[in-house]
Coordinates of C-alpha atoms and ligand atoms in Angstrom, one line a residue:
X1 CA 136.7 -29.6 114.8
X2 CA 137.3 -32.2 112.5
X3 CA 134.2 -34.0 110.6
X4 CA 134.1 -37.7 109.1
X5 CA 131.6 -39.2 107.1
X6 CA 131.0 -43.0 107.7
X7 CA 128.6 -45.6 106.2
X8 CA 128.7 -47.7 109.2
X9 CA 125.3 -47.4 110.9
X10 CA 125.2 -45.0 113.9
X11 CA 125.2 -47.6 116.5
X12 CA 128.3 -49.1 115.3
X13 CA 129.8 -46.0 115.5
X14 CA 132.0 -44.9 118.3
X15 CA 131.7 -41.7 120.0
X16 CA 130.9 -39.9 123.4
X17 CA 127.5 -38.4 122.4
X18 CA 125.1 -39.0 120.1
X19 CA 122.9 -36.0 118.7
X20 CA 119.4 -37.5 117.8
X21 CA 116.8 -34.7 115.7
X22 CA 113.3 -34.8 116.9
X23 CA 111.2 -33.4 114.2
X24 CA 108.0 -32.5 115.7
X25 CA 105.3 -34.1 114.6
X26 CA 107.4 -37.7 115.1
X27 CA 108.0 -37.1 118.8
X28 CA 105.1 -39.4 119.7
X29 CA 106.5 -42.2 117.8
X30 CA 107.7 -45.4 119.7
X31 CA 111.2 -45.2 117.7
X32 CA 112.2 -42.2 119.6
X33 CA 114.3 -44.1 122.3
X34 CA 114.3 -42.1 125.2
X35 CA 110.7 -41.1 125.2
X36 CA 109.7 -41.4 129.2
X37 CA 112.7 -39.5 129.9
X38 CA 112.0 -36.8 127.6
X39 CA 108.7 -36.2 128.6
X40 CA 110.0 -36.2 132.2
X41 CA 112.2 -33.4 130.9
X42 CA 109.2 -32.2 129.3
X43 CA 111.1 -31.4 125.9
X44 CA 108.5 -30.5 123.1
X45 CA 110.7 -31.1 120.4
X46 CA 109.9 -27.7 119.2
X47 CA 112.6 -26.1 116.7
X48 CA 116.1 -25.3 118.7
X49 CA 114.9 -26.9 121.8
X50 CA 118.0 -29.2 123.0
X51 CA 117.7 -31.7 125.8
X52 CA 121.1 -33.7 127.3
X53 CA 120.5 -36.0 128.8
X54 CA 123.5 -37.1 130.0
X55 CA 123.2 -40.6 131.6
X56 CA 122.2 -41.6 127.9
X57 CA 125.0 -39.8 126.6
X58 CA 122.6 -38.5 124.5
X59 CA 121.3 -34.8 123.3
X60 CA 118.3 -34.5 121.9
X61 CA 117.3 -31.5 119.3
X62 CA 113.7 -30.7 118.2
X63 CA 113.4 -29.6 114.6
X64 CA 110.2 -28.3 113.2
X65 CA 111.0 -30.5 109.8
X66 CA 113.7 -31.3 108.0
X67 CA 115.3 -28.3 105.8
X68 CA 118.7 -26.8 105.5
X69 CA 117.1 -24.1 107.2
X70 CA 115.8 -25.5 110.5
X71 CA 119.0 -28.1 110.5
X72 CA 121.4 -25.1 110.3
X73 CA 119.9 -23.1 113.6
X74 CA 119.0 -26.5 115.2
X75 CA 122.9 -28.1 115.5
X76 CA 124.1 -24.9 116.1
X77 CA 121.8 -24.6 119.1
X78 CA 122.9 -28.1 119.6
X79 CA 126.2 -27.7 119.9
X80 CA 125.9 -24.4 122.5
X81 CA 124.4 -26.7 125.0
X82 CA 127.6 -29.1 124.5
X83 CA 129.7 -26.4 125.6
X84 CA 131.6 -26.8 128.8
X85 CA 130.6 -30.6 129.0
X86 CA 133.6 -32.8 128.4
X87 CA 132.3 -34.7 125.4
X88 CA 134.9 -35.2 122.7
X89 CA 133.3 -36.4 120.1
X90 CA 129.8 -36.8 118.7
X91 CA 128.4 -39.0 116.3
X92 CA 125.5 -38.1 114.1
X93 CA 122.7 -39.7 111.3
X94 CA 122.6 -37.8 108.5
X95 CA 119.3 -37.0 108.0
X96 CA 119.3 -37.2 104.3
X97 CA 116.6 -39.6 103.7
X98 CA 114.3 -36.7 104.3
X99 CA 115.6 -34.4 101.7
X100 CA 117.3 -36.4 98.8
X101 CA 119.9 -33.7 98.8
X102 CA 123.7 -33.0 100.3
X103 CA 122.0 -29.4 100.8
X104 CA 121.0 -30.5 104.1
X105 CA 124.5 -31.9 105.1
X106 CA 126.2 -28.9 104.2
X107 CA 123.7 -27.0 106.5
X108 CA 124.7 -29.6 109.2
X109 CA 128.2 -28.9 109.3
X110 CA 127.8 -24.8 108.9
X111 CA 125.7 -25.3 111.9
X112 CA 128.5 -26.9 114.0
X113 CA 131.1 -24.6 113.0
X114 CA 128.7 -21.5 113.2
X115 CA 127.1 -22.3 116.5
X116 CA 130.5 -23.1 118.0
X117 CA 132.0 -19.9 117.3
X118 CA 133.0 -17.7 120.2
X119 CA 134.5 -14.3 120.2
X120 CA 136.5 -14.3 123.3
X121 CA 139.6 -12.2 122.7
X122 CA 139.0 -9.7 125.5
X123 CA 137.8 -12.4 127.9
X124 CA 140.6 -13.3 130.4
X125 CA 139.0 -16.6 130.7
X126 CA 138.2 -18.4 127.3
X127 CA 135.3 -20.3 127.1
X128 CA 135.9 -23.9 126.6
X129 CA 134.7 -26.1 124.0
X130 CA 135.7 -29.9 124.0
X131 CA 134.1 -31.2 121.3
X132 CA 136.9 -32.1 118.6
X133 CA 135.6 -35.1 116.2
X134 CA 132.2 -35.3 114.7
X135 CA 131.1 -38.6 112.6
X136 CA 128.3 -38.1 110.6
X137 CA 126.5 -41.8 109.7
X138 CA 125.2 -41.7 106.3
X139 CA 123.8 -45.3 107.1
X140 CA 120.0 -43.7 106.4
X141 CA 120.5 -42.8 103.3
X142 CA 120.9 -46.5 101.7
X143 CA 117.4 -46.1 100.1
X144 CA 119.0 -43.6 97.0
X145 CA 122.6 -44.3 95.6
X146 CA 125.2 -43.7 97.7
X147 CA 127.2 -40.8 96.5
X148 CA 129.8 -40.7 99.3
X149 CA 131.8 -38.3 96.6
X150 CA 129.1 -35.8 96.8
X151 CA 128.3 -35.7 100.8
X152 CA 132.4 -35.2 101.2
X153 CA 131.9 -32.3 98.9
X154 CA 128.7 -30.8 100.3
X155 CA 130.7 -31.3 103.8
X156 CA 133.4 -29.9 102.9
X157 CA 131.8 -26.4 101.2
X158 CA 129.9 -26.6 104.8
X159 CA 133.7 -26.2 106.1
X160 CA 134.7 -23.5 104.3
X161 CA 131.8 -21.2 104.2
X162 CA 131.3 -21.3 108.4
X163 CA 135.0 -20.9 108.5
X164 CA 135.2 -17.4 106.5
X165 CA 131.9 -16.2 108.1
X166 CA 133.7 -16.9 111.4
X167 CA 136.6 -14.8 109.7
X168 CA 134.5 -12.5 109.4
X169 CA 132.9 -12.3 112.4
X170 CA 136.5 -12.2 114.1
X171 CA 137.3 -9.1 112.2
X172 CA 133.5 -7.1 112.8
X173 CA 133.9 -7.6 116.5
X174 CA 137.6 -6.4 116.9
X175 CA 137.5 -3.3 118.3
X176 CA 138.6 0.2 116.8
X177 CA 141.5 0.7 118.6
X178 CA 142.6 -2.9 117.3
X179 CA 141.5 -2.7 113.7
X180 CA 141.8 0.2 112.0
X181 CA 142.6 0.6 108.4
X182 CA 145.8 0.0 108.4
X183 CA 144.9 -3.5 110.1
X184 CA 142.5 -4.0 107.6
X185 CA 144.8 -4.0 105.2
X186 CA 147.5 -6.2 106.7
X187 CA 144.7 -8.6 107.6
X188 CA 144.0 -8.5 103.6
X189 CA 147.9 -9.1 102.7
X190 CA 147.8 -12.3 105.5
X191 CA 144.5 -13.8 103.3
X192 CA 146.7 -13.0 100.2
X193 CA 149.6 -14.8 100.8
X194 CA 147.8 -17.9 102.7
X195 CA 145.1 -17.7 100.0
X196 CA 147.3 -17.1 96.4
X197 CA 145.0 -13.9 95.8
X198 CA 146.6 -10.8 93.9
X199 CA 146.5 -7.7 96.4
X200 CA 147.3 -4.4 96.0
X201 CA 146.7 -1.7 98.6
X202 CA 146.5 2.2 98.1
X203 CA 147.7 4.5 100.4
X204 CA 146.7 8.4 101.2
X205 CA 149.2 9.4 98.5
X206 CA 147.6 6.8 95.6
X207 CA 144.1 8.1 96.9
X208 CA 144.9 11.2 95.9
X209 CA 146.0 10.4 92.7
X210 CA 143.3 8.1 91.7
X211 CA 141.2 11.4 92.4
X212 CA 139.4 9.6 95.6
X213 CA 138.5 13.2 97.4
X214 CA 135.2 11.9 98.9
X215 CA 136.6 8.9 100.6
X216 CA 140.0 11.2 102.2
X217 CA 137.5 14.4 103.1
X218 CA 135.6 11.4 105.6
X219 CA 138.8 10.1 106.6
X220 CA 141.0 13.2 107.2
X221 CA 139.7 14.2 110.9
X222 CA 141.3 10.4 112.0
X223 CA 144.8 9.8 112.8
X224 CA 144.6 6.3 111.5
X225 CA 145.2 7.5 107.3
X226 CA 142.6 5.5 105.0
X227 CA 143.5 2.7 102.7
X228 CA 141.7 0.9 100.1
X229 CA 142.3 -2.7 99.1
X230 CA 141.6 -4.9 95.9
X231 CA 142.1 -8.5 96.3
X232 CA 141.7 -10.8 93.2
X233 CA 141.2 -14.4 92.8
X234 CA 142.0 -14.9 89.3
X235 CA 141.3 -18.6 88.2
X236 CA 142.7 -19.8 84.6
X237 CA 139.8 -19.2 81.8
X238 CA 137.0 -17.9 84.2
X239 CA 133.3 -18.5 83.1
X240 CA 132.3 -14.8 84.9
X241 CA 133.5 -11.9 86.7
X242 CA 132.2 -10.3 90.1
X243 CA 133.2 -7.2 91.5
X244 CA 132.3 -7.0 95.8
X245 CA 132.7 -3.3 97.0
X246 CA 132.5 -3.4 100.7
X247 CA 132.3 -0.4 103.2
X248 CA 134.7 -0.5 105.7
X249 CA 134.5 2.8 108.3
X250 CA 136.5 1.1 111.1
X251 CA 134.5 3.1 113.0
X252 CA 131.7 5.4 112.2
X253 CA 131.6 8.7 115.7
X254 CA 129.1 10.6 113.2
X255 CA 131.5 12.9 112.4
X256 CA 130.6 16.9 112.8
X257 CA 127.1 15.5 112.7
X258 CA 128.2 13.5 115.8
X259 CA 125.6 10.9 116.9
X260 CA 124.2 10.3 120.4
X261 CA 126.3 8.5 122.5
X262 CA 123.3 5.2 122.3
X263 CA 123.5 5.5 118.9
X264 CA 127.7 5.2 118.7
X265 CA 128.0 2.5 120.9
X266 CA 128.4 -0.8 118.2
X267 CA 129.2 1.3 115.5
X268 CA 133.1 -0.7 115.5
X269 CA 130.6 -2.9 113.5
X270 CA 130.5 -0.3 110.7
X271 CA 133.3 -2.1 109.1
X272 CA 131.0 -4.7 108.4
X273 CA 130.8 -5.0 104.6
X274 CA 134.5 -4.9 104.3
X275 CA 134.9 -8.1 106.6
X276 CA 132.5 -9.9 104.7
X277 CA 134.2 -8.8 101.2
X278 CA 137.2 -10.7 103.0
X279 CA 135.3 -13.4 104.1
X280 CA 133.8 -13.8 100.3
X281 CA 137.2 -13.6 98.9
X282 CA 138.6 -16.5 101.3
X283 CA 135.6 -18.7 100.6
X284 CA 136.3 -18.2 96.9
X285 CA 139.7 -19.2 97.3
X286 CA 139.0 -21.9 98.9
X287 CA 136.3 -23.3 96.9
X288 CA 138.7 -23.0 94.2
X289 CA 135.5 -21.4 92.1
X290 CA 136.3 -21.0 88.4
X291 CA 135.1 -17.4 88.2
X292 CA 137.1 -14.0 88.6
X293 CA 136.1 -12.1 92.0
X294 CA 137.6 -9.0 92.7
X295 CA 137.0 -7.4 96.3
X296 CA 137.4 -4.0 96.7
X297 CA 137.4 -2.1 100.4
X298 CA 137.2 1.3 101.7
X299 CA 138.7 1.4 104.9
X300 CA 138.6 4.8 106.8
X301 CA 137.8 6.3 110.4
X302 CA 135.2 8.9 110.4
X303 CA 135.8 11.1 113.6
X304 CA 135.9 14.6 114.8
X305 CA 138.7 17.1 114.7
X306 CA 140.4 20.5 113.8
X307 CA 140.3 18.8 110.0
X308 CA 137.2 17.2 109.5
X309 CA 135.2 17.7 106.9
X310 CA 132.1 19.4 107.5
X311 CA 128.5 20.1 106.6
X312 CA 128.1 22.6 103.8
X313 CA 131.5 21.1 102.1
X314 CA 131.1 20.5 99.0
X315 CA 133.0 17.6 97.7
X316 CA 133.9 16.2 94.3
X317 CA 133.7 12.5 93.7
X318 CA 136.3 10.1 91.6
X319 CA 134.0 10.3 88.1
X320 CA 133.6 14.3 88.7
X321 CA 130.2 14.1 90.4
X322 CA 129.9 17.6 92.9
X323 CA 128.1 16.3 96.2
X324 CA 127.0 18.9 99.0
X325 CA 127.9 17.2 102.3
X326 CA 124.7 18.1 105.0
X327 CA 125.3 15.1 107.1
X328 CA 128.7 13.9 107.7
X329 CA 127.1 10.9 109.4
X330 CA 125.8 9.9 106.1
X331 CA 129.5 8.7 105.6
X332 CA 129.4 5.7 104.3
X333 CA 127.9 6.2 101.1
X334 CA 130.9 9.2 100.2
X335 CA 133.5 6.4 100.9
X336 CA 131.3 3.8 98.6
X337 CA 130.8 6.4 95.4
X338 CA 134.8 6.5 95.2
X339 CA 135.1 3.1 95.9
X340 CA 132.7 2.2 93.2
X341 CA 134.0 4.3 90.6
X342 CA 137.7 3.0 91.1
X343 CA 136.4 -0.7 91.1
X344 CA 134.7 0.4 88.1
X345 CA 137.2 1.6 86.1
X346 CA 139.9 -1.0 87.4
X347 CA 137.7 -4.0 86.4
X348 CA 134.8 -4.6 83.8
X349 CA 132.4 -7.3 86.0
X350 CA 130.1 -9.3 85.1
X351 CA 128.2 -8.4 88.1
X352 CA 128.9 -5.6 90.7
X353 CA 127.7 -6.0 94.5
X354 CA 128.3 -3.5 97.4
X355 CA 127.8 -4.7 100.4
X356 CA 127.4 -1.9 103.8
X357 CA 125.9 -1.5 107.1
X358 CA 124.2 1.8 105.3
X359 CA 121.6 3.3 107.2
X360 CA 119.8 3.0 110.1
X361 CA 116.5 3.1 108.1
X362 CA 117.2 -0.4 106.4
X363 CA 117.2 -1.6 110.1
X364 CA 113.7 0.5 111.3
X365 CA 112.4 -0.2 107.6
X366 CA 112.5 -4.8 107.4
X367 CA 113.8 -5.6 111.2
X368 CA 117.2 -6.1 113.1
X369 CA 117.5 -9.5 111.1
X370 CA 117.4 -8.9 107.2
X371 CA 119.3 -7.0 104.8
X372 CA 117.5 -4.9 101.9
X373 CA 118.8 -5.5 97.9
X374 CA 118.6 -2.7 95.8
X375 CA 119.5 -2.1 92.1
X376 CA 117.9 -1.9 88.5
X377 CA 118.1 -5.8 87.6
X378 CA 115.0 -7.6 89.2
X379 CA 116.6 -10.7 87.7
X380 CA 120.0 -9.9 89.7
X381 CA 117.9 -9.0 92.6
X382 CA 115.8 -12.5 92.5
X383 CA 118.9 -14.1 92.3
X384 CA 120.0 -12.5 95.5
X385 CA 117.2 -13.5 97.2
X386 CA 117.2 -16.9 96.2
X387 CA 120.9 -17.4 97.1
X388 CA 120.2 -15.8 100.9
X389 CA 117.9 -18.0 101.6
X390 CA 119.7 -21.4 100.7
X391 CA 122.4 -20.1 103.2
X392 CA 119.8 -19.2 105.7
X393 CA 120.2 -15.6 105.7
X394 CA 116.8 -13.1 105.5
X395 CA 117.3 -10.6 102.5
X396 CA 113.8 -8.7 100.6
X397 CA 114.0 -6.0 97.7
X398 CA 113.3 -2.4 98.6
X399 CA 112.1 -0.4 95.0
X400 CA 114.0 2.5 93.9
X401 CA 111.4 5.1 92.6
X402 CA 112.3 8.3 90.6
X403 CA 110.2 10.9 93.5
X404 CA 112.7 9.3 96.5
X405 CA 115.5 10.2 93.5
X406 CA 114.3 13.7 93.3
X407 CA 114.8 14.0 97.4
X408 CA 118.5 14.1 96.4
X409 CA 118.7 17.1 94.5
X410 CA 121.1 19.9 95.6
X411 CA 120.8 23.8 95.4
X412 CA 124.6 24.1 94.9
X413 CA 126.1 20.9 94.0
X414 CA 125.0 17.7 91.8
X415 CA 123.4 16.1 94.5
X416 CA 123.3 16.2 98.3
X417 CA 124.9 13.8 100.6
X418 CA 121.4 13.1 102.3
X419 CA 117.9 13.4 101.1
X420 CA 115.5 16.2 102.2
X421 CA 112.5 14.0 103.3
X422 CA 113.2 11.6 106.6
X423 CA 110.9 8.8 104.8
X424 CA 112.6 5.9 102.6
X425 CA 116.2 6.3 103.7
X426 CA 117.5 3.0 102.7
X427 CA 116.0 3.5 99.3
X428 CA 117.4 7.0 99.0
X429 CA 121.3 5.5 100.3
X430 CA 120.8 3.4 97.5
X431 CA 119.6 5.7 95.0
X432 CA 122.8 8.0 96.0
X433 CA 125.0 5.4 95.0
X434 CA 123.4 4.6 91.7
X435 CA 124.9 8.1 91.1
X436 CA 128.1 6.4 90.9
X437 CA 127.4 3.3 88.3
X438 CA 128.2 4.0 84.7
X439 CA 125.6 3.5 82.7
X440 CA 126.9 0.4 81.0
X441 CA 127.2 -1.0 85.3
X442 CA 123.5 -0.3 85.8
X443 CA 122.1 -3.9 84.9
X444 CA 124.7 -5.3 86.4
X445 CA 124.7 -3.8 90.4
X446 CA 123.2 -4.9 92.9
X447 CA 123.7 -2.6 96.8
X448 CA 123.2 -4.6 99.8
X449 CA 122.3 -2.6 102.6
X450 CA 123.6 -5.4 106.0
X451 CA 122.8 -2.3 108.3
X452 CA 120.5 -5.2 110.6
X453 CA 121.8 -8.4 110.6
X454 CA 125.4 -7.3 110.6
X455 CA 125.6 -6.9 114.2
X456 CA 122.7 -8.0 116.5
X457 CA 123.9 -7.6 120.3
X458 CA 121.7 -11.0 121.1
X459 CA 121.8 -14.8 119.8
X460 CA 119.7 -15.4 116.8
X461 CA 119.5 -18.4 115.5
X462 CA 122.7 -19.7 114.0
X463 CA 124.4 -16.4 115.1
X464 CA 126.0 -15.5 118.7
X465 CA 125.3 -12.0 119.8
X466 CA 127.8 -9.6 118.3
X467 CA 129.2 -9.9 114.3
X468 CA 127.2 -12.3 112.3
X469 CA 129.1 -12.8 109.0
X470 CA 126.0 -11.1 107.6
X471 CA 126.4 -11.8 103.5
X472 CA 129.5 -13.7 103.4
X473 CA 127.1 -17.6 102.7
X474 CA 124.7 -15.6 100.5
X475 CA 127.3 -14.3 98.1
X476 CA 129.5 -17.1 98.1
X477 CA 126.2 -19.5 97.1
X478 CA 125.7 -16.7 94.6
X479 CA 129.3 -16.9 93.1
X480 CA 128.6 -21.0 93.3
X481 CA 125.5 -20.4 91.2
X482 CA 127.2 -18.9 88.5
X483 CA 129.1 -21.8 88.1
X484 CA 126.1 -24.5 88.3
X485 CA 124.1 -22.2 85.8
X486 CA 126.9 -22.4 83.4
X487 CA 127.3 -26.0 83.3
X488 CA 123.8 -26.7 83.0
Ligands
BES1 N1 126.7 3.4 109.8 C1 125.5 4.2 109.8 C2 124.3 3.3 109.6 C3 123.9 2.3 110.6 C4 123.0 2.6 111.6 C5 124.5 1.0 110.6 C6 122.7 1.6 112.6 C7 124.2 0.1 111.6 C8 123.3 0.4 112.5 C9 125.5 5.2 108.7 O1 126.8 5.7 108.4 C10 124.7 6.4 109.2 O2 125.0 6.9 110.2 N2 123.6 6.6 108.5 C11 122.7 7.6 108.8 C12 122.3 8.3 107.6 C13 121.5 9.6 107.8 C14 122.5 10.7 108.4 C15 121.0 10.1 106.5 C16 121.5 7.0 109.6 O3 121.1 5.9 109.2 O4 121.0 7.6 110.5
ZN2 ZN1 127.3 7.4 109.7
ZN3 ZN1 128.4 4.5 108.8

C-alpha cells in the first residue's frame, strides 16, 4: 500500500473510491451527500459501521467523534469491507480540522495497514486485496498553518509502527512446528542485517555457561534446544537506555503439569512477548530513535518427555536464587528470571520492561482485551498507561501487595515456582519476577503481562482474529516519549 499526501481538495483528486467519515451526531446534516441513499441503506453512522455504496463509488464509515482512537478501528473496519472489491485506489480528507493534531493522521494510516492485514500462509487460496494507492487530501486543514513537513512525518511513523505490529503478528500466528527457537532466532539475525541492529545469539552451550539453569530445566524435555537473543539498536550519543525482555515459549504443552487439551489449543501464541520485542526493535530502527534499546528473548519449547523437568525440582536461577518447581506450567516466569538477570547484568537501562503472555489470571482478572502493568514505579507505570492508550491499546495497573508476596514462600527452596493461594495470580507472576530485579533495577521495571490481548481468536476492533501485535505501538510511543520529554 503506498500513501500520498496532497493539498489539492478531495474532489480534484483522482481515485476509485472515496472514504467519507460520518461522525454521528452530523449524519443529519444536509452536507452529507448521499443522505437518501444511506438512510435507504439504513446506515446509523454508528462507530465501525461501513456502508459501499458502490454506484457512488463511495464507502461510508460512521465514527462516534473524531479521536485517534475511534479513526484507528473505524478505517481499519473500512478497509475490511474494501476487500475483494476491485478498487485500486482510495482517496481520503484528512480529518484534521477536528483535532489540530497529526495524531489523528498517524492513527489513519495504522488503521489501513492494521485492518488490511491478513494471516493467510496456510490458506491455499490467498485472500485478495486490491487496494494499492491511498491519497489523503489535507485540503481541510487550511484553517491552521499548513505543516505538510509534519503530516509526512506523522504518516510515515503510522507506516512503520502497523508494519512491525504486522511483523509481529506474522511471527505469533506461525505455528510451532514452523517457528521454533531456532527460527526465532534466525528471524532475529534477518531484522539484524536488514535493520543495522547488533545481535548476538546464545546457544545451549553459552546457556550453560552464563549459569541460565532455569530457562534449560523448561526447555530440556523439547527437541528444538533453547536460544536466547539480544538485539541492540545503538544510536551515536543516546539520550536513554531501554532494556525489553520478552517471553518467547514457542510453545507452552504445560509440561508434567500438562494442561487440558481446551486449554493448549492457541498456546503457539505463547511466544507472544518475544515477537513483539522484535517488532519494538524494528520500529526503533526504523524510527531512527536517538535512544539505546536493547531486546532480549527467551526462546524455548516447554513439552513433556523422559527429560523434563518436573514438579518437586528444585532449580537454581542465574543470580543464585533456589526456586522449588510445583507447576511446570507456570513456565514462563522460570525462563523470564534468567532472562532478566542476564539482561541485567549485560546492560545497565534506564528503564527495564518485560513483556509475556503470563498467566491466565491477567486474562480472567481485566478481560480478553487488556494487558496488566506491574512494577514498583507508579510514575513508570502512568507512563505506561498513557503511552497504551495513544496507540489504542487497553493497559490498567494491578498492585503488588507484600501478603500476595508472602503466597510465594517455599518450605525447601527460596521461593516456589507458584503461589499457594489460587486468588491474585497475575499479581503473584509479577511478584515472582521481582525476585529477579537487583535492587538498584527496582524503580526502573515495569512487567507487562499481554496474556489477553495477545491472541484473541475473534476480530476486535483494529485487530483480526488471531496475533494482535499486543504491545509493540504502546512501547514504541513509549520509547518516542522519551525523546519528546527530553527535548522539551
Ligand atoms: N502461557 C500460560 C499463560 C496463558 C494462559 C497465556 C492463557 C495466554 C492465555 C502460562 O505459562 C501458564 O500456563 N500459566 C499458568 C500459571 C499457573 C500454573 C500458576 C496459568 O495461568 O494457569
Ligand atoms: Zn504455562
Ligand atoms: Zn506459558
Amino acid at each position: 500500500m503506498n500513501f500520498e499526501l496532497t493539498i489539492n481538495p478531495i474532489d480534484k483528486t483522482e481515485a476509485q473510491l472515496e472514504i467519507i467519515l460520518v461522525v454521528d451526531k452530523d449524519f443529519d446534516h444536509r452536507f452529507v451527500k448521499d443522505k437518501e441513499l444511506l438512510e435507504k441503506a439504513s446506515f446509523k453512522a454508528e462507530q465501525d459501521e461501513t456502508c459501499l455504496l458502490i454506484e457512488r463509488d463511495r464507502l461510508y464509515i460512521g465514527m462516534e467523534s473524531i479521536s485517534s482512537e475511534n479513526m484507528r478501528t473505524a478505517i481499519a473496519s473500512g478497509i475490511r469491507r474494501v476487500k475483494s472489491t476491485p478498487y485500486k485506489s482510495i482517496k481520503i480528507a484528512s480529518y484534521m480540522n477536528h483535532q489540530k493534531c497529526t495524531a489523528v493522521i498517524r492513527a489513519m494510516v495504522e488503521g489501513f495497514i492494521l485492518g488490511a492485514y491478513n494471516f493467510d500462509r496456510y490458506k491455499s487460496k490467498k485472500s485478495e486485496l486490491n487496494i494499492e494507492d491511498i491519497v489523503i487530501s489535507l485540503e481541510d486543514y487550511r484553517e491552521f498553518e499548513l505543516d505538510i513537513k509534519a503530516c509526512a512525518i506523522a504518516l510515515e511513523k503510522g507506516q512503520i509502527s502497523a508494519e512491525a505490529t504486522n511483523f509481529t503478528r506474522d511471527i505469533v500466528n506461525t505455528t510451532p512446528d514452523d517457528c521454533y527457537p531456532k527460527i526465532m532466532a534466525d528471524i532475529a539475525k534477518k531484522l539484524a542485517k536488514s535493520n543495522n541492529l547488533e545481535c548476538h545469539i546464545l546457544k545451549p552451550k553459552e546457556l550453560k555457561k552464563e549459569k541460565m539453569e532455569t530457562l534449560l530445566a523448561v526447555a530440556r524435555a523439547s527437541r528444538h534446544k533453547p536460544r536466547v537473543i539480544h538485539l541492540a539498536h545503538k544510536p551515536k550519543n543516546p539520550i536513554a537506555t531501554v532494556s525489553l525482555i520478552g517471553k518467547g515459549l514457542t510453545y507452552d504443552s504445560g509440561g508434567l503439569s500438562l494442561k487440558p487439551s481446551d486449554f493448549m489449543v492457541t498456546m503457539k501464541s505463547d511466544k507472544s512477548g518475544a515477537s513483539t520485542v522484535l517488532g519494538i526493535m524494528k520500529a526503533v530502527s526504523e524510527l531512527n530513535l536517538p535512544i539505546e534499546v536493547h531486546g532480549f528473548v527467551g526462546a524455548v519449547e516447554n513439552m513433556i518427555g523422559g527429560d523434563a523437568y518436573k514438579p518437586d525440582d528444585v532449580l537454581v536461577a542465574k543470580n543464585g536464587k533456589t526456586i522449588e518447581v510445583r507447576n511446570t506450567d507456570a513456565e514462563g516466569r522460570l525462563v523470564l528470571a534468567d532472562t532478566l538477570c542476564y539482561a541485567q547484568q549485560e546492560v545497565k537501562a534506564d528503564y527495564i520492561f518485560d513483556l509475556a503472555t503470563l498467566t491466565g489470571a491477567s486474562v480472567v482478572g481485566v478481560g480478553q482485551y487488556t494487558s496488566s502493568i506491574m512494577g514498583f514505579s507508579d510514575e513508570v507505570k502512568e507512563k505506561v498507561l498513557k503511552y497504551a492508550k495513544s496507540a489504542g491499546e487497553f493497559a490498567t495497573k494491578l498492585d503488588f501487595n507484600r501478603y500476595l508476596q508472602k503466597t510465594l514462600k517455599s518450605q525447601i527452596a527460596d521461593i516456589c515456582n507458584i503461589s499457594n493461594t489460587r486468588y491474585g495470580g497475575a499479581v503473584t507472576a509479577g511478584l515472582f519476577l521481582s525476585e529477579f530485579i537487583d535492587d538498584e533495577h527496582k524503580d526502573k521495571w515495569v512487567h507487562i503481562d499481554i496474556a489477553g490481548p495477545a491472541f484473541v481468536e475473534h476480530s476486535w476492533g483494529e485487530n483480526p482474529s488471531g496475533a494482535s501485535g499486543a504491545g509493540v505501538r504502546m512501547m514504541t510511543r513509549f520509547i518516542e516519549g522519551i525523546v519528546r520529554e527530553n527535548s522539551k
